[in-house]
Short mmCIF file of C-alpha atoms in Angstrom, two decimals:
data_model
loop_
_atom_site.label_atom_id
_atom_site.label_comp_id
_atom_site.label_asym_id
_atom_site.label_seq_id
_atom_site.Cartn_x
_atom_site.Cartn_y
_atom_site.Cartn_z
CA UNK Z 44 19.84 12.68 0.24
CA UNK Z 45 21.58 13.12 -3.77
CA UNK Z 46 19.03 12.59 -5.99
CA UNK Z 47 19.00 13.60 -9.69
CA UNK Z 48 15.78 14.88 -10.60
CA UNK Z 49 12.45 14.90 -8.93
CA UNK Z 50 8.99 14.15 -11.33
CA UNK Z 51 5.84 15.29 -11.32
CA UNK Z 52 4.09 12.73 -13.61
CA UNK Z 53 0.28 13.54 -14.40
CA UNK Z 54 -0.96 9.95 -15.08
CA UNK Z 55 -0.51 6.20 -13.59
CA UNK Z 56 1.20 5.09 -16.46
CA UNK Z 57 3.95 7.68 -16.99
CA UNK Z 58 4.66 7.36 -13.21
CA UNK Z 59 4.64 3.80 -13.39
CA UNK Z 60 6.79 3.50 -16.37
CA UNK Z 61 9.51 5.71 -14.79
CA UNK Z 62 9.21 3.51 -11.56
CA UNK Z 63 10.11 0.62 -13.46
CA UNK Z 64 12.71 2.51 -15.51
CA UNK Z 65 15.73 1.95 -12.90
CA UNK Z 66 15.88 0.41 -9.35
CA UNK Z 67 17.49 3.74 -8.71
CA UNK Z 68 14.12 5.54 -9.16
CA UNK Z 69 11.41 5.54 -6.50
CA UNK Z 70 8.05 6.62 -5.65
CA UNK Z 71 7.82 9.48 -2.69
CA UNK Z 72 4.68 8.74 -0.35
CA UNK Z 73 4.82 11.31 2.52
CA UNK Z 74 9.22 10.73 3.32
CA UNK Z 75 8.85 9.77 6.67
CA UNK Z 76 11.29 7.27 5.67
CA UNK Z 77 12.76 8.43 2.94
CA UNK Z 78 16.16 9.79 4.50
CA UNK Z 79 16.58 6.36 6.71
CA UNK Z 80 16.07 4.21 3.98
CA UNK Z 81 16.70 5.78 0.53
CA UNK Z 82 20.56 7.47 0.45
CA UNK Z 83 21.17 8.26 -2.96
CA UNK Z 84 18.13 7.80 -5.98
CA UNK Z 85 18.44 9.03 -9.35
CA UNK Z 86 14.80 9.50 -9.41
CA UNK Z 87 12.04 10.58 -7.34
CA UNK Z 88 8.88 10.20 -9.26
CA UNK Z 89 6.18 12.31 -7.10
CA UNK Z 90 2.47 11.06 -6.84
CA UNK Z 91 1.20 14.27 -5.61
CA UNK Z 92 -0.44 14.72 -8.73
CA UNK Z 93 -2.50 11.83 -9.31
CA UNK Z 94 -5.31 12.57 -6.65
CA UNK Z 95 -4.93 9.83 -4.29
CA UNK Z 96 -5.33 12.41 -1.24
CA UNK Z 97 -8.62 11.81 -0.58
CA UNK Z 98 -10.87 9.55 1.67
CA UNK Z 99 -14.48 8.64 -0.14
CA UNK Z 100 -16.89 6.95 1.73
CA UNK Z 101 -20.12 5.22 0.25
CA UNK Z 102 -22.70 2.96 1.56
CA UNK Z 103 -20.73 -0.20 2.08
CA UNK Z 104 -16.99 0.49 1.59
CA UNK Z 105 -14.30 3.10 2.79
CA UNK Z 106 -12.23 4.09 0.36
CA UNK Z 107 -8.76 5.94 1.26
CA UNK Z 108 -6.41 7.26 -1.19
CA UNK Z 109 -2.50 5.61 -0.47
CA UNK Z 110 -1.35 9.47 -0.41
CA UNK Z 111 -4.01 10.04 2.69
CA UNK Z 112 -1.73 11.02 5.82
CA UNK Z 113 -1.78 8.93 8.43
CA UNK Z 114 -3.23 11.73 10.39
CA UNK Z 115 -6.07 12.41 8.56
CA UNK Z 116 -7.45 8.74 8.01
CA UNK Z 117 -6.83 9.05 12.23
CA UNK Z 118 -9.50 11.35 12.61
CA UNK Z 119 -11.80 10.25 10.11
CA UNK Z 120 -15.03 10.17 11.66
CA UNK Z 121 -15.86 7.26 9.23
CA UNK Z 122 -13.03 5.35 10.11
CA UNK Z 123 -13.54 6.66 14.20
CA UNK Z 124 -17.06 4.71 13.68
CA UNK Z 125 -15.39 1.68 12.05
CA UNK Z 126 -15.29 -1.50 14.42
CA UNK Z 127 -14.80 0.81 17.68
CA UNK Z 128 -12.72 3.33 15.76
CA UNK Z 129 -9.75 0.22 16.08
CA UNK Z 130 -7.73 1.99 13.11
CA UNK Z 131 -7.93 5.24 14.69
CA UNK Z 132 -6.94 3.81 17.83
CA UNK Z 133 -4.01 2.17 16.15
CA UNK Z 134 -2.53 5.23 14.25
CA UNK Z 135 -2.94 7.10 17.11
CA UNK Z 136 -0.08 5.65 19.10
CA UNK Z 137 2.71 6.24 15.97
CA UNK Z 138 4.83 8.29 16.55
CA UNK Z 139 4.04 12.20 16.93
CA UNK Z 140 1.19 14.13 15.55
CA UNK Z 141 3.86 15.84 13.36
CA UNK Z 142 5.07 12.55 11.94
CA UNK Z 143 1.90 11.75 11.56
CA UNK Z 144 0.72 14.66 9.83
CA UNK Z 145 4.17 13.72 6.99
CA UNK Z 146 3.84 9.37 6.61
CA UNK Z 147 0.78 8.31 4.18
CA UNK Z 148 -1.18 5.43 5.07
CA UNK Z 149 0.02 4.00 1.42
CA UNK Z 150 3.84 4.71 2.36
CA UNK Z 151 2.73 2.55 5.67
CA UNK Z 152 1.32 -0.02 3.93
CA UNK Z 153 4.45 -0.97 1.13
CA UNK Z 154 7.26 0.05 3.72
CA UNK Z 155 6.26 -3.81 4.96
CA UNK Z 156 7.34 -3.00 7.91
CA UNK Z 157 7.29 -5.95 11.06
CA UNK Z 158 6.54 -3.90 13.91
CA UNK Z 159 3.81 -1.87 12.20
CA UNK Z 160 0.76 -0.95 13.89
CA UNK Z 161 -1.37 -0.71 11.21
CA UNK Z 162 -1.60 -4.03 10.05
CA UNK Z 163 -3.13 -6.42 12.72
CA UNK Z 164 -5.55 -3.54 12.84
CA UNK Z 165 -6.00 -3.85 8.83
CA UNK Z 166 -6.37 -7.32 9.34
CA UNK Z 167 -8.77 -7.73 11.42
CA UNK Z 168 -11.30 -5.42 9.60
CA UNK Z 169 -12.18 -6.61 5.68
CA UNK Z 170 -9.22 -4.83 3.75
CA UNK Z 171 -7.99 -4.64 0.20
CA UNK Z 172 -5.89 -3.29 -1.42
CA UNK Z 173 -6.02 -1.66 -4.99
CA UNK Z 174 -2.66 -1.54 -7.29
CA UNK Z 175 -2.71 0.17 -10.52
CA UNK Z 176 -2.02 -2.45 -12.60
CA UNK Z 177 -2.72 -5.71 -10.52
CA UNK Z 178 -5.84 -4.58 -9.30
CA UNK Z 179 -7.13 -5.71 -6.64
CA UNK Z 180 -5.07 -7.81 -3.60
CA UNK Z 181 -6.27 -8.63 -0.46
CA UNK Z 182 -3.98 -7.32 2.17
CA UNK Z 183 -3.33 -11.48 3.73
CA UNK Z 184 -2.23 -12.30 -0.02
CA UNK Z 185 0.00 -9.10 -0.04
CA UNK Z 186 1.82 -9.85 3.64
CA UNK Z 187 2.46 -13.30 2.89
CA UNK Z 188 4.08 -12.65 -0.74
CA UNK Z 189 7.60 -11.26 -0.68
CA UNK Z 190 7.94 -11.13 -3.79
CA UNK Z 191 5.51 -8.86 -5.52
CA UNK Z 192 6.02 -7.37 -8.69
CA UNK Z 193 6.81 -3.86 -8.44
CA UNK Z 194 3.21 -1.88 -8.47
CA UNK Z 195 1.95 2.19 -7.67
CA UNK Z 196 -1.13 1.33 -5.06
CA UNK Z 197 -3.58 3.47 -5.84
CA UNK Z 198 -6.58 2.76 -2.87
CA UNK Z 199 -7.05 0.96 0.66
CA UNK Z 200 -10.53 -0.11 0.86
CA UNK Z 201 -12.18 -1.26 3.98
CA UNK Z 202 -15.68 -2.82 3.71
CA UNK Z 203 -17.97 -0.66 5.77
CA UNK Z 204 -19.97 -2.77 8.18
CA UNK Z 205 -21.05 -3.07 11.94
CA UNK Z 206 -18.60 -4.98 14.20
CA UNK Z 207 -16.13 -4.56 17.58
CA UNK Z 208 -12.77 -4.00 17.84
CA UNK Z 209 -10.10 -3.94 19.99
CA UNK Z 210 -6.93 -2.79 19.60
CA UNK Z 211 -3.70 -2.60 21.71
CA UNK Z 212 0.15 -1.62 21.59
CA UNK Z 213 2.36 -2.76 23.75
CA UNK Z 214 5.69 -0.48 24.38
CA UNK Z 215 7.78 0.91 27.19
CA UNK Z 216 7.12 4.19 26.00
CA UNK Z 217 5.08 6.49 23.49
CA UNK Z 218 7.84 6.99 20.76
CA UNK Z 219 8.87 3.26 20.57
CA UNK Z 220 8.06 0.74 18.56
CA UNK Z 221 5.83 -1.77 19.23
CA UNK Z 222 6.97 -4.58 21.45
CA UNK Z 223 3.64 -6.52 20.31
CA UNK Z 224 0.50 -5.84 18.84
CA UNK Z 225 -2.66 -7.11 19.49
CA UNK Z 226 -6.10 -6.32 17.36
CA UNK Z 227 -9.16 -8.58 17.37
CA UNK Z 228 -12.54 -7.76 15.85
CA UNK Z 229 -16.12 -9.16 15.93
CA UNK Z 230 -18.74 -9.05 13.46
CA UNK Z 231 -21.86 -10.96 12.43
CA UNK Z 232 -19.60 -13.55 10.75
CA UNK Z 233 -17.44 -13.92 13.61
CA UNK Z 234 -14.12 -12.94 15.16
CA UNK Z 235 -10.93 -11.86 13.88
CA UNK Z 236 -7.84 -11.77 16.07
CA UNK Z 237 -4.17 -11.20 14.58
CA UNK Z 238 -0.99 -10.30 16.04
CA UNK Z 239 2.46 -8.54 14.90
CA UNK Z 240 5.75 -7.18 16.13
CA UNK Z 241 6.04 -10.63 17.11
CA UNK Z 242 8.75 -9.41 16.14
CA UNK Z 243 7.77 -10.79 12.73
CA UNK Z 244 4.70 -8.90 10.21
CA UNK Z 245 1.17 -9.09 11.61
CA UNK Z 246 -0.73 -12.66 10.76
CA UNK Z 247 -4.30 -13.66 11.40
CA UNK Z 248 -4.45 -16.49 13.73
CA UNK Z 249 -6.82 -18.69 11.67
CA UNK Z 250 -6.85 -21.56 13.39
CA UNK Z 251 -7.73 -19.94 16.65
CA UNK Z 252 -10.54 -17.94 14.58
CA UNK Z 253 -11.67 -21.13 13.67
CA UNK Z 254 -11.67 -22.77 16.98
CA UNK Z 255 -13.89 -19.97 18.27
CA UNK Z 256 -16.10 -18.79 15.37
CA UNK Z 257 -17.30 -22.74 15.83
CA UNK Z 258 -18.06 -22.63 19.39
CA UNK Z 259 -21.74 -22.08 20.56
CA UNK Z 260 -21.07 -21.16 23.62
CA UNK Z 261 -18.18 -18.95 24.70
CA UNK Z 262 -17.22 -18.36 27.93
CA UNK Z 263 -13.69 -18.16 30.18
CA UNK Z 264 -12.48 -21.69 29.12
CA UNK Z 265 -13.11 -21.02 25.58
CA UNK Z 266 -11.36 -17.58 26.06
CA UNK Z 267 -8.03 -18.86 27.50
CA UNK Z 268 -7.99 -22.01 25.06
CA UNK Z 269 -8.31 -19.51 22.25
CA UNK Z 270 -5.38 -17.21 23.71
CA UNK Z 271 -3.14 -20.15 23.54
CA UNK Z 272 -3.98 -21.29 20.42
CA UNK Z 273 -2.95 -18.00 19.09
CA UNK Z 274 0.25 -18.33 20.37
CA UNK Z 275 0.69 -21.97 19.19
CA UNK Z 276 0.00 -21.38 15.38
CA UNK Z 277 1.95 -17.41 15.25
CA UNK Z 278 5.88 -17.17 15.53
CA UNK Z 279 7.37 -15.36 18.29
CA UNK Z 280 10.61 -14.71 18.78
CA UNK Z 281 13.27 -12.36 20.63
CA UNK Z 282 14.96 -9.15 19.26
CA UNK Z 283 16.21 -5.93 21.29
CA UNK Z 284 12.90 -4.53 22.42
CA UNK Z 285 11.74 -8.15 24.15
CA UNK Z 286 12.15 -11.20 24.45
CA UNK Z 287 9.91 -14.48 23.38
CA UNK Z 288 8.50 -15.49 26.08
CA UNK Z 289 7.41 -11.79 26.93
CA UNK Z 290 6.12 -11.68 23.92
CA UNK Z 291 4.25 -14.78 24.32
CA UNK Z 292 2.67 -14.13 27.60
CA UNK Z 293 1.46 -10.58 27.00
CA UNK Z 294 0.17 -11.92 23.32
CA UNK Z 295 -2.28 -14.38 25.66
CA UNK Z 296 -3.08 -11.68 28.01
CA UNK Z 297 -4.03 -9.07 25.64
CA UNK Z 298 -5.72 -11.78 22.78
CA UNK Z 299 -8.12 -12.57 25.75
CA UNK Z 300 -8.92 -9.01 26.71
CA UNK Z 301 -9.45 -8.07 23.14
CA UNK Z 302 -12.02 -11.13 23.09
CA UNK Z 303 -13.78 -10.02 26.38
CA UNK Z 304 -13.73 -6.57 25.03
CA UNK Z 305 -15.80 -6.94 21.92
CA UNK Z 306 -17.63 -9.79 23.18
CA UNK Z 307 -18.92 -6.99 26.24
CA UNK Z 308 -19.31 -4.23 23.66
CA UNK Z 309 -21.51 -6.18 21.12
CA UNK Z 310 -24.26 -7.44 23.81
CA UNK J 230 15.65 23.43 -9.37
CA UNK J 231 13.59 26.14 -8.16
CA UNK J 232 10.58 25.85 -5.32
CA UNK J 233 8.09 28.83 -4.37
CA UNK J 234 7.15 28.66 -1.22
CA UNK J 235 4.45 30.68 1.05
CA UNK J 236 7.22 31.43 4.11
CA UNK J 237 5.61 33.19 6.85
CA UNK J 238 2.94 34.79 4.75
CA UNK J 239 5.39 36.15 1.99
CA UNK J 240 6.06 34.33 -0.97
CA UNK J 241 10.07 33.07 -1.73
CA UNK J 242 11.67 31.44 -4.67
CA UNK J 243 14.53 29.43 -3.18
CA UNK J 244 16.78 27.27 -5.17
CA UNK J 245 17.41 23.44 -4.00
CA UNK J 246 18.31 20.28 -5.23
CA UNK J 247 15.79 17.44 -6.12
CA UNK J 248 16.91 15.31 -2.59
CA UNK J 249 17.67 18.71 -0.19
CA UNK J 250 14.97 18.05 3.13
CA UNK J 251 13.27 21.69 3.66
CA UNK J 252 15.38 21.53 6.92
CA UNK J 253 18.44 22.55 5.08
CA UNK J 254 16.76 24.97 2.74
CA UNK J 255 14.71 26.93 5.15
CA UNK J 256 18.43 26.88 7.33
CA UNK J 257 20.47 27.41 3.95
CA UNK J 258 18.15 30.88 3.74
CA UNK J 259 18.89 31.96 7.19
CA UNK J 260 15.66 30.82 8.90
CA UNK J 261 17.73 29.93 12.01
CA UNK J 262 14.87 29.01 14.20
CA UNK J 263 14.83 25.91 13.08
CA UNK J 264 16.99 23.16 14.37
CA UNK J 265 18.36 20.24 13.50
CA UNK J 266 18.34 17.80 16.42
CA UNK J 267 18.58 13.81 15.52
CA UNK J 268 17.98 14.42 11.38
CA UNK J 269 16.03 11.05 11.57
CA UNK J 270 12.49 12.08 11.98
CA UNK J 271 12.20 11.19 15.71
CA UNK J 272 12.69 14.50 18.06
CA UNK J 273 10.91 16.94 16.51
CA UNK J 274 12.94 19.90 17.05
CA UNK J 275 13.25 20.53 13.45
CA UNK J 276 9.25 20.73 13.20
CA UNK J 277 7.47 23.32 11.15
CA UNK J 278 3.77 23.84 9.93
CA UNK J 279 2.72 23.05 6.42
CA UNK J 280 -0.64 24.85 5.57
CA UNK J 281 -1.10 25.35 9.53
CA UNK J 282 -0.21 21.23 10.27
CA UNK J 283 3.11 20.17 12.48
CA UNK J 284 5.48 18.68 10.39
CA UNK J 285 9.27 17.84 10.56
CA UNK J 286 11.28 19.43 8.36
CA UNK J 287 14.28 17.20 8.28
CA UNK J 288 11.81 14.59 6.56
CA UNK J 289 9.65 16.73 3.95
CA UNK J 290 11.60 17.24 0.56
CA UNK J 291 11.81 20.83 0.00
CA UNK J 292 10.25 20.54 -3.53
CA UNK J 293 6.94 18.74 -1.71
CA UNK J 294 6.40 22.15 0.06
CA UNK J 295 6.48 23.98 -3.39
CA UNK J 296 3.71 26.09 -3.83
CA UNK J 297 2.45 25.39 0.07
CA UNK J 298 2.61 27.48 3.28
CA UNK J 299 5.30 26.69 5.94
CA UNK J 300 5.19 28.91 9.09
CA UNK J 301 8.43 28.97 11.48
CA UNK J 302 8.23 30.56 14.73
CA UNK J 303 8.80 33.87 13.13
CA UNK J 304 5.47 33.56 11.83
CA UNK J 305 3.97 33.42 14.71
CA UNK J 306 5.84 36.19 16.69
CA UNK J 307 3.19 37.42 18.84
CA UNK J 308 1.82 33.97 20.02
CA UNK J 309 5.43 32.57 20.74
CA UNK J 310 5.81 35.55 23.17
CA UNK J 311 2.66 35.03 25.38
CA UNK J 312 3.37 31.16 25.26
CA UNK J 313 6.74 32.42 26.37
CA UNK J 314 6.14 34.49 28.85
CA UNK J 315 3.93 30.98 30.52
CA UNK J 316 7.26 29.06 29.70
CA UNK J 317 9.22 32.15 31.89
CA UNK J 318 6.47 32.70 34.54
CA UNK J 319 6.18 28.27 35.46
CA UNK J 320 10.25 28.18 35.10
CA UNK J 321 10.12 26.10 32.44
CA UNK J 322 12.17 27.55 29.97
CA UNK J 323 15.98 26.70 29.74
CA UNK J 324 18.48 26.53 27.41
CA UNK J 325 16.27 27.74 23.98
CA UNK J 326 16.92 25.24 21.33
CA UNK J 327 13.55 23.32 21.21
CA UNK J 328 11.46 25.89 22.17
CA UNK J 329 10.11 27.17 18.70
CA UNK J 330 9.07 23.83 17.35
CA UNK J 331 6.99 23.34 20.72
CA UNK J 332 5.61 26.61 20.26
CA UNK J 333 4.58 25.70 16.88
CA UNK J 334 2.85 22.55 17.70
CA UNK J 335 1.41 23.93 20.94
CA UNK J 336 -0.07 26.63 18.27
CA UNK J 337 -1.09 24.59 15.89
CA UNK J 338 -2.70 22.77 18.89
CA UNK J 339 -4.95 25.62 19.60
CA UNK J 340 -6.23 25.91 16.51
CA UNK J 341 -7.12 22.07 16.24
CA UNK J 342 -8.11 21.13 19.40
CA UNK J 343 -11.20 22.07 21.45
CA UNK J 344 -11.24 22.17 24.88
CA UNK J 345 -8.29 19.65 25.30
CA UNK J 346 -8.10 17.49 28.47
CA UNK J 347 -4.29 17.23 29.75
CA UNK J 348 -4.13 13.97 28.21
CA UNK J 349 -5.13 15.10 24.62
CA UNK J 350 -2.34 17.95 25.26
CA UNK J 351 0.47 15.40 25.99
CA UNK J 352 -0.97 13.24 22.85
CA UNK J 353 -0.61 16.35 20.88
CA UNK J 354 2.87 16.84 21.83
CA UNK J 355 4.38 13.59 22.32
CA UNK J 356 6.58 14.24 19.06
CA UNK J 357 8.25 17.08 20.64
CA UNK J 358 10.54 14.70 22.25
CA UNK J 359 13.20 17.67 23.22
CA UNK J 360 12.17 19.40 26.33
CA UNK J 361 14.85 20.08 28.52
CA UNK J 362 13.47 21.56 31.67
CA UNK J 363 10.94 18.67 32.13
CA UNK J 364 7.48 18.19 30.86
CA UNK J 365 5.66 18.84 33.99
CA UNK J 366 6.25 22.33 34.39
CA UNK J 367 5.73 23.03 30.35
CA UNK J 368 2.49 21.43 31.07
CA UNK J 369 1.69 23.71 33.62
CA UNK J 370 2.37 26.56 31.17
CA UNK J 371 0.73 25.07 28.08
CA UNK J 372 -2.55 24.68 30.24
CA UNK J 373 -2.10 28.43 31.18
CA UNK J 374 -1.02 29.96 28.03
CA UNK J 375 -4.07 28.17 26.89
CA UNK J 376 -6.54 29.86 29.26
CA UNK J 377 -4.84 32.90 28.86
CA UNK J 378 -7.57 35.10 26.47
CA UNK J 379 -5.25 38.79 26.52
#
C-alpha cells in the first residue's frame, strides 16, 4: 500500500482533525482490511496512542475499547458470562485465531460490513456505541444510517445483565463468510432475535419480538409463527454464497432453535 | 521512516515506508522464512507472532510492530525441530513452504492453551489454511509433539 506518512497523534482531537483533513487520510484499527480496501492514502493517522486497548468492566456495563482485538474481547471471561457467552461464540467462528489476534472489534464495527458476525450478536444484547464527538449512538440508529458524519469511536458498551443467548453461523466451511446469521437473546424484558448476511446488514426483527414478547403462553405454535414472521418483515435475497430461499428456510430453522434454546436454558 | 523492532530476541532498526506490510520488511531484511502465500489476509502462511500472539504479516503495517516483539521460526529453532521431527515421523511433512507459520501457531498454541481437546487444536489452527500433506496426519503429529515432554 503507498501511503505518505503515518501519525501518531496523542489526543482525540488532533487525530480527529487530521481524519477530517483529506478523504485521503484514514484511521488504522488493527489492518485486517486495510490492504483489500485502502490502495493508496496519504495519511494513516494511528490510534494506538489514545488508550482504547482496554476492556473495563463495572457493575452494570461492559465497556470495550474500539482498539480491543477481536481476540481478546473473545475470551473475555466477562463477555464469556454475557447472555451464554453469545459474543464469544460469535467471534469465535471469524476467521483464524491469527486474524483474530490483528482485526479490532472497533475496525469490525465501522467496516459496516453485511455478512458480519458480530452484529446480530451486538444486537441482540443492549449495545451502544460511544463516538468522540457524537457521543453516544445506539448501534440500531448507527446500522440503519448510511450516512454518518465522519467520527473516531472511542467505546462499545454492552449493558451487563442476566439473559440467554443463542448464536449461530451458517457456512460451508470455517474460513467463509457467513451464508446467514442467526442470534436471539432472552432477558427479563423479553426476547431479542435478529438476523444478517441475509445477504444484507444484521436487523432486529421487531415485529416478530413484538408478537412474542406479548404472548403469555409460548409453546411450538407460537415458535413457528414467530420464525415466519421473522422472515416476513427482514429482506432476503440471493448472492454467490446462497440463494433466497436457502436463506429463508435455514433463517426459520435456526430463529426457532435459537428460541427453544434460551427458552430451555432460562427455566 | 525508521521502526525498531524486538526480532527474535535482538533488537533491529529497519527502514520502511509509512504503507510497507511487515511481510515485505521482515522479507526485504532476509528473514526468508516467511512467505507470502495469497497477500490478502486469508492463508496464513505469512503468519508471525507479535509479543508471543499469531499474526499475519502481510496485514500488520510494519510501523504498528515498532517497538514490539515479532518471533519467526528462527526464533524458535529448537521447538520447530521436535515439532518437526512429529511432522517427519506421522509423514506429514511435504513440500516446506507453510510449515514455519504452522509451527509458530502450533507454538504459540502451547503456550495458550491447556490441555486442548482435538477440537480446540483444529480451532486454533483453522487460519493456517496451507497444509499440503493433509490435516489428518499433521493432527496426528501436533497431538504428539504436544505430549512429547524431552
Amino acid at each position: 500500500m503507498v501511503a505518505s506518512e503515518y501519525l501518531r497523534p496523542k489526543d482525540f482531537e488532533e487525530a480527529y482533525n487530521l481524519m477530517i483533513e483529506s478523504k485521503k487520510n484514514y484511521l488504522v484499527a488493527g489492518g485486517a482490511w486495510l490492504k483489500l480496501s485502502v490502495k493508496s492514502a496519504e495519511k494513516l493517522i494511528s490510534l494506538d496512542g489514545l488508550d482504547l486497548d482496554k476492556i473495563q468492566v463495572n457493575t452494570d456495563y461492559i465497556e470495550i475499547g474500539s482498539m480491543v482485538t477481536l481476540r481478546t474481547v473473545e475470551i473475555n471471561n466477562d463477555i464469556k458470562n454475557l447472555y451464554g457467552g453469545i459474543l464469544s461464540n460469535a467471534i469465535h467462528k471469524i476467521m483464524g485465531i491469527n486474524i483474530r489476534n490483528l482485526a479490532t472489534l472497533g475496525g469490525s464495527v465501522m467496516g459496516k460490513f453485511a455478512f458480519s458476525d458480530i452484529f446480530p450478536a451486538l444486537l441482540v444484547l443492549n449495545t451502544k456505541l460511544v463516538f468522540y464527538k457524537q457521543g453516544e449512538i445506539c448501534l440500531e440508529d448507527f446500522l440503519a444510517n448510511p450516512k454518518m458524519a465522519k467520527d473516531i469511536l472511542t467505546k462499545i458498551i454492552i449493558k451487563k445483565e442476566p439473559g440467554e443467548g443463542f448464536f449461530k453461523k451458517v457456512a460451508i466451511t470455517p474460513l467463509d463468510f457467513s451464508v446467514l446469521n442467526i442470534a436471539v437473546s432472552k432477558n427479563k424484558e423479553g426476547f431479542k432475535i435478529s438476523v444478517g448476511s441475509t445477504p444484507y446488514i444484521a436487523k432486529l426483527a421487531t415485529n416478530a419480538m413484538s408478537y412474542i414478547n406479548n404472548l403469555s403462553k409460548i409453546t411450538e405454535t407460537e415458535i413457528l409463527k414467530c420464525s415466519e414472521m421473522v422472515v416476513e418483515e427482514l429482506k432476503f435475497s440471493k448472492n454467490n454464497r446462497g440463494s433466497k430461499e436457502y436463506r429463508v428456510e435455514i433463517a426459520k430453522v435456526y430463529v426457532k432453535r435459537g428460541l427453544k434454546k434460551v427458552i430451555a436454558n432460562e427455566s | 521512516m525508521k521502526v525498531k523492532i524486538n526480532v527474535n530476541q535482538q533488537i533491529k532498526v529497519f527502514e520502511c515506508e509509512a504503507g510497507d506490510f511487515l511481510l515485505e520488511t521482515l522479507r526485504e531484511n532476509n528473514y526468508l522464512s516467511v512467505r507470502r502465500g495469497c497477500d490478502t489476509t486469508s492463508c496464513g502462511v505469512c503468519t508471525v507472532l507479535l509479543d508471543g500472539k499469531p499474526v499475519p504479516s502481510c496485514s500488520l503495517l510494519t510501523v504498528k510492530a515498532d517497538g514490539h516483539e515479532i518471533t519467526t521460526v528462527e526464533g524458535i529453532q529448537a521447538e520447530a525441530e521436535k515439532l518437526g521431527k512429529h511432522f517427519g515421523d506421522e509423514g506429514a511433512d511435504q513440500c516446506g513452504y507453510c510449515n514455519p507459520s504452522l509451527a509458530l501457531t502450533v507454538y504459540a498454541m502451547k503456550s495458550e492453551l491447556v490441555n486442548p481437546t482435538i477440537d480446540d487444536i483444529k480451532e486454533y489452527l483453522v487460519g493456517n489454511l496451507c497444509r499440503c500433506t493433509g490435516y489428518i496426519a499433521q493432527e496426528r503429529a501436533i497431538l504428539s509433539y504436544l505430549g512429547d515432554k524431552s
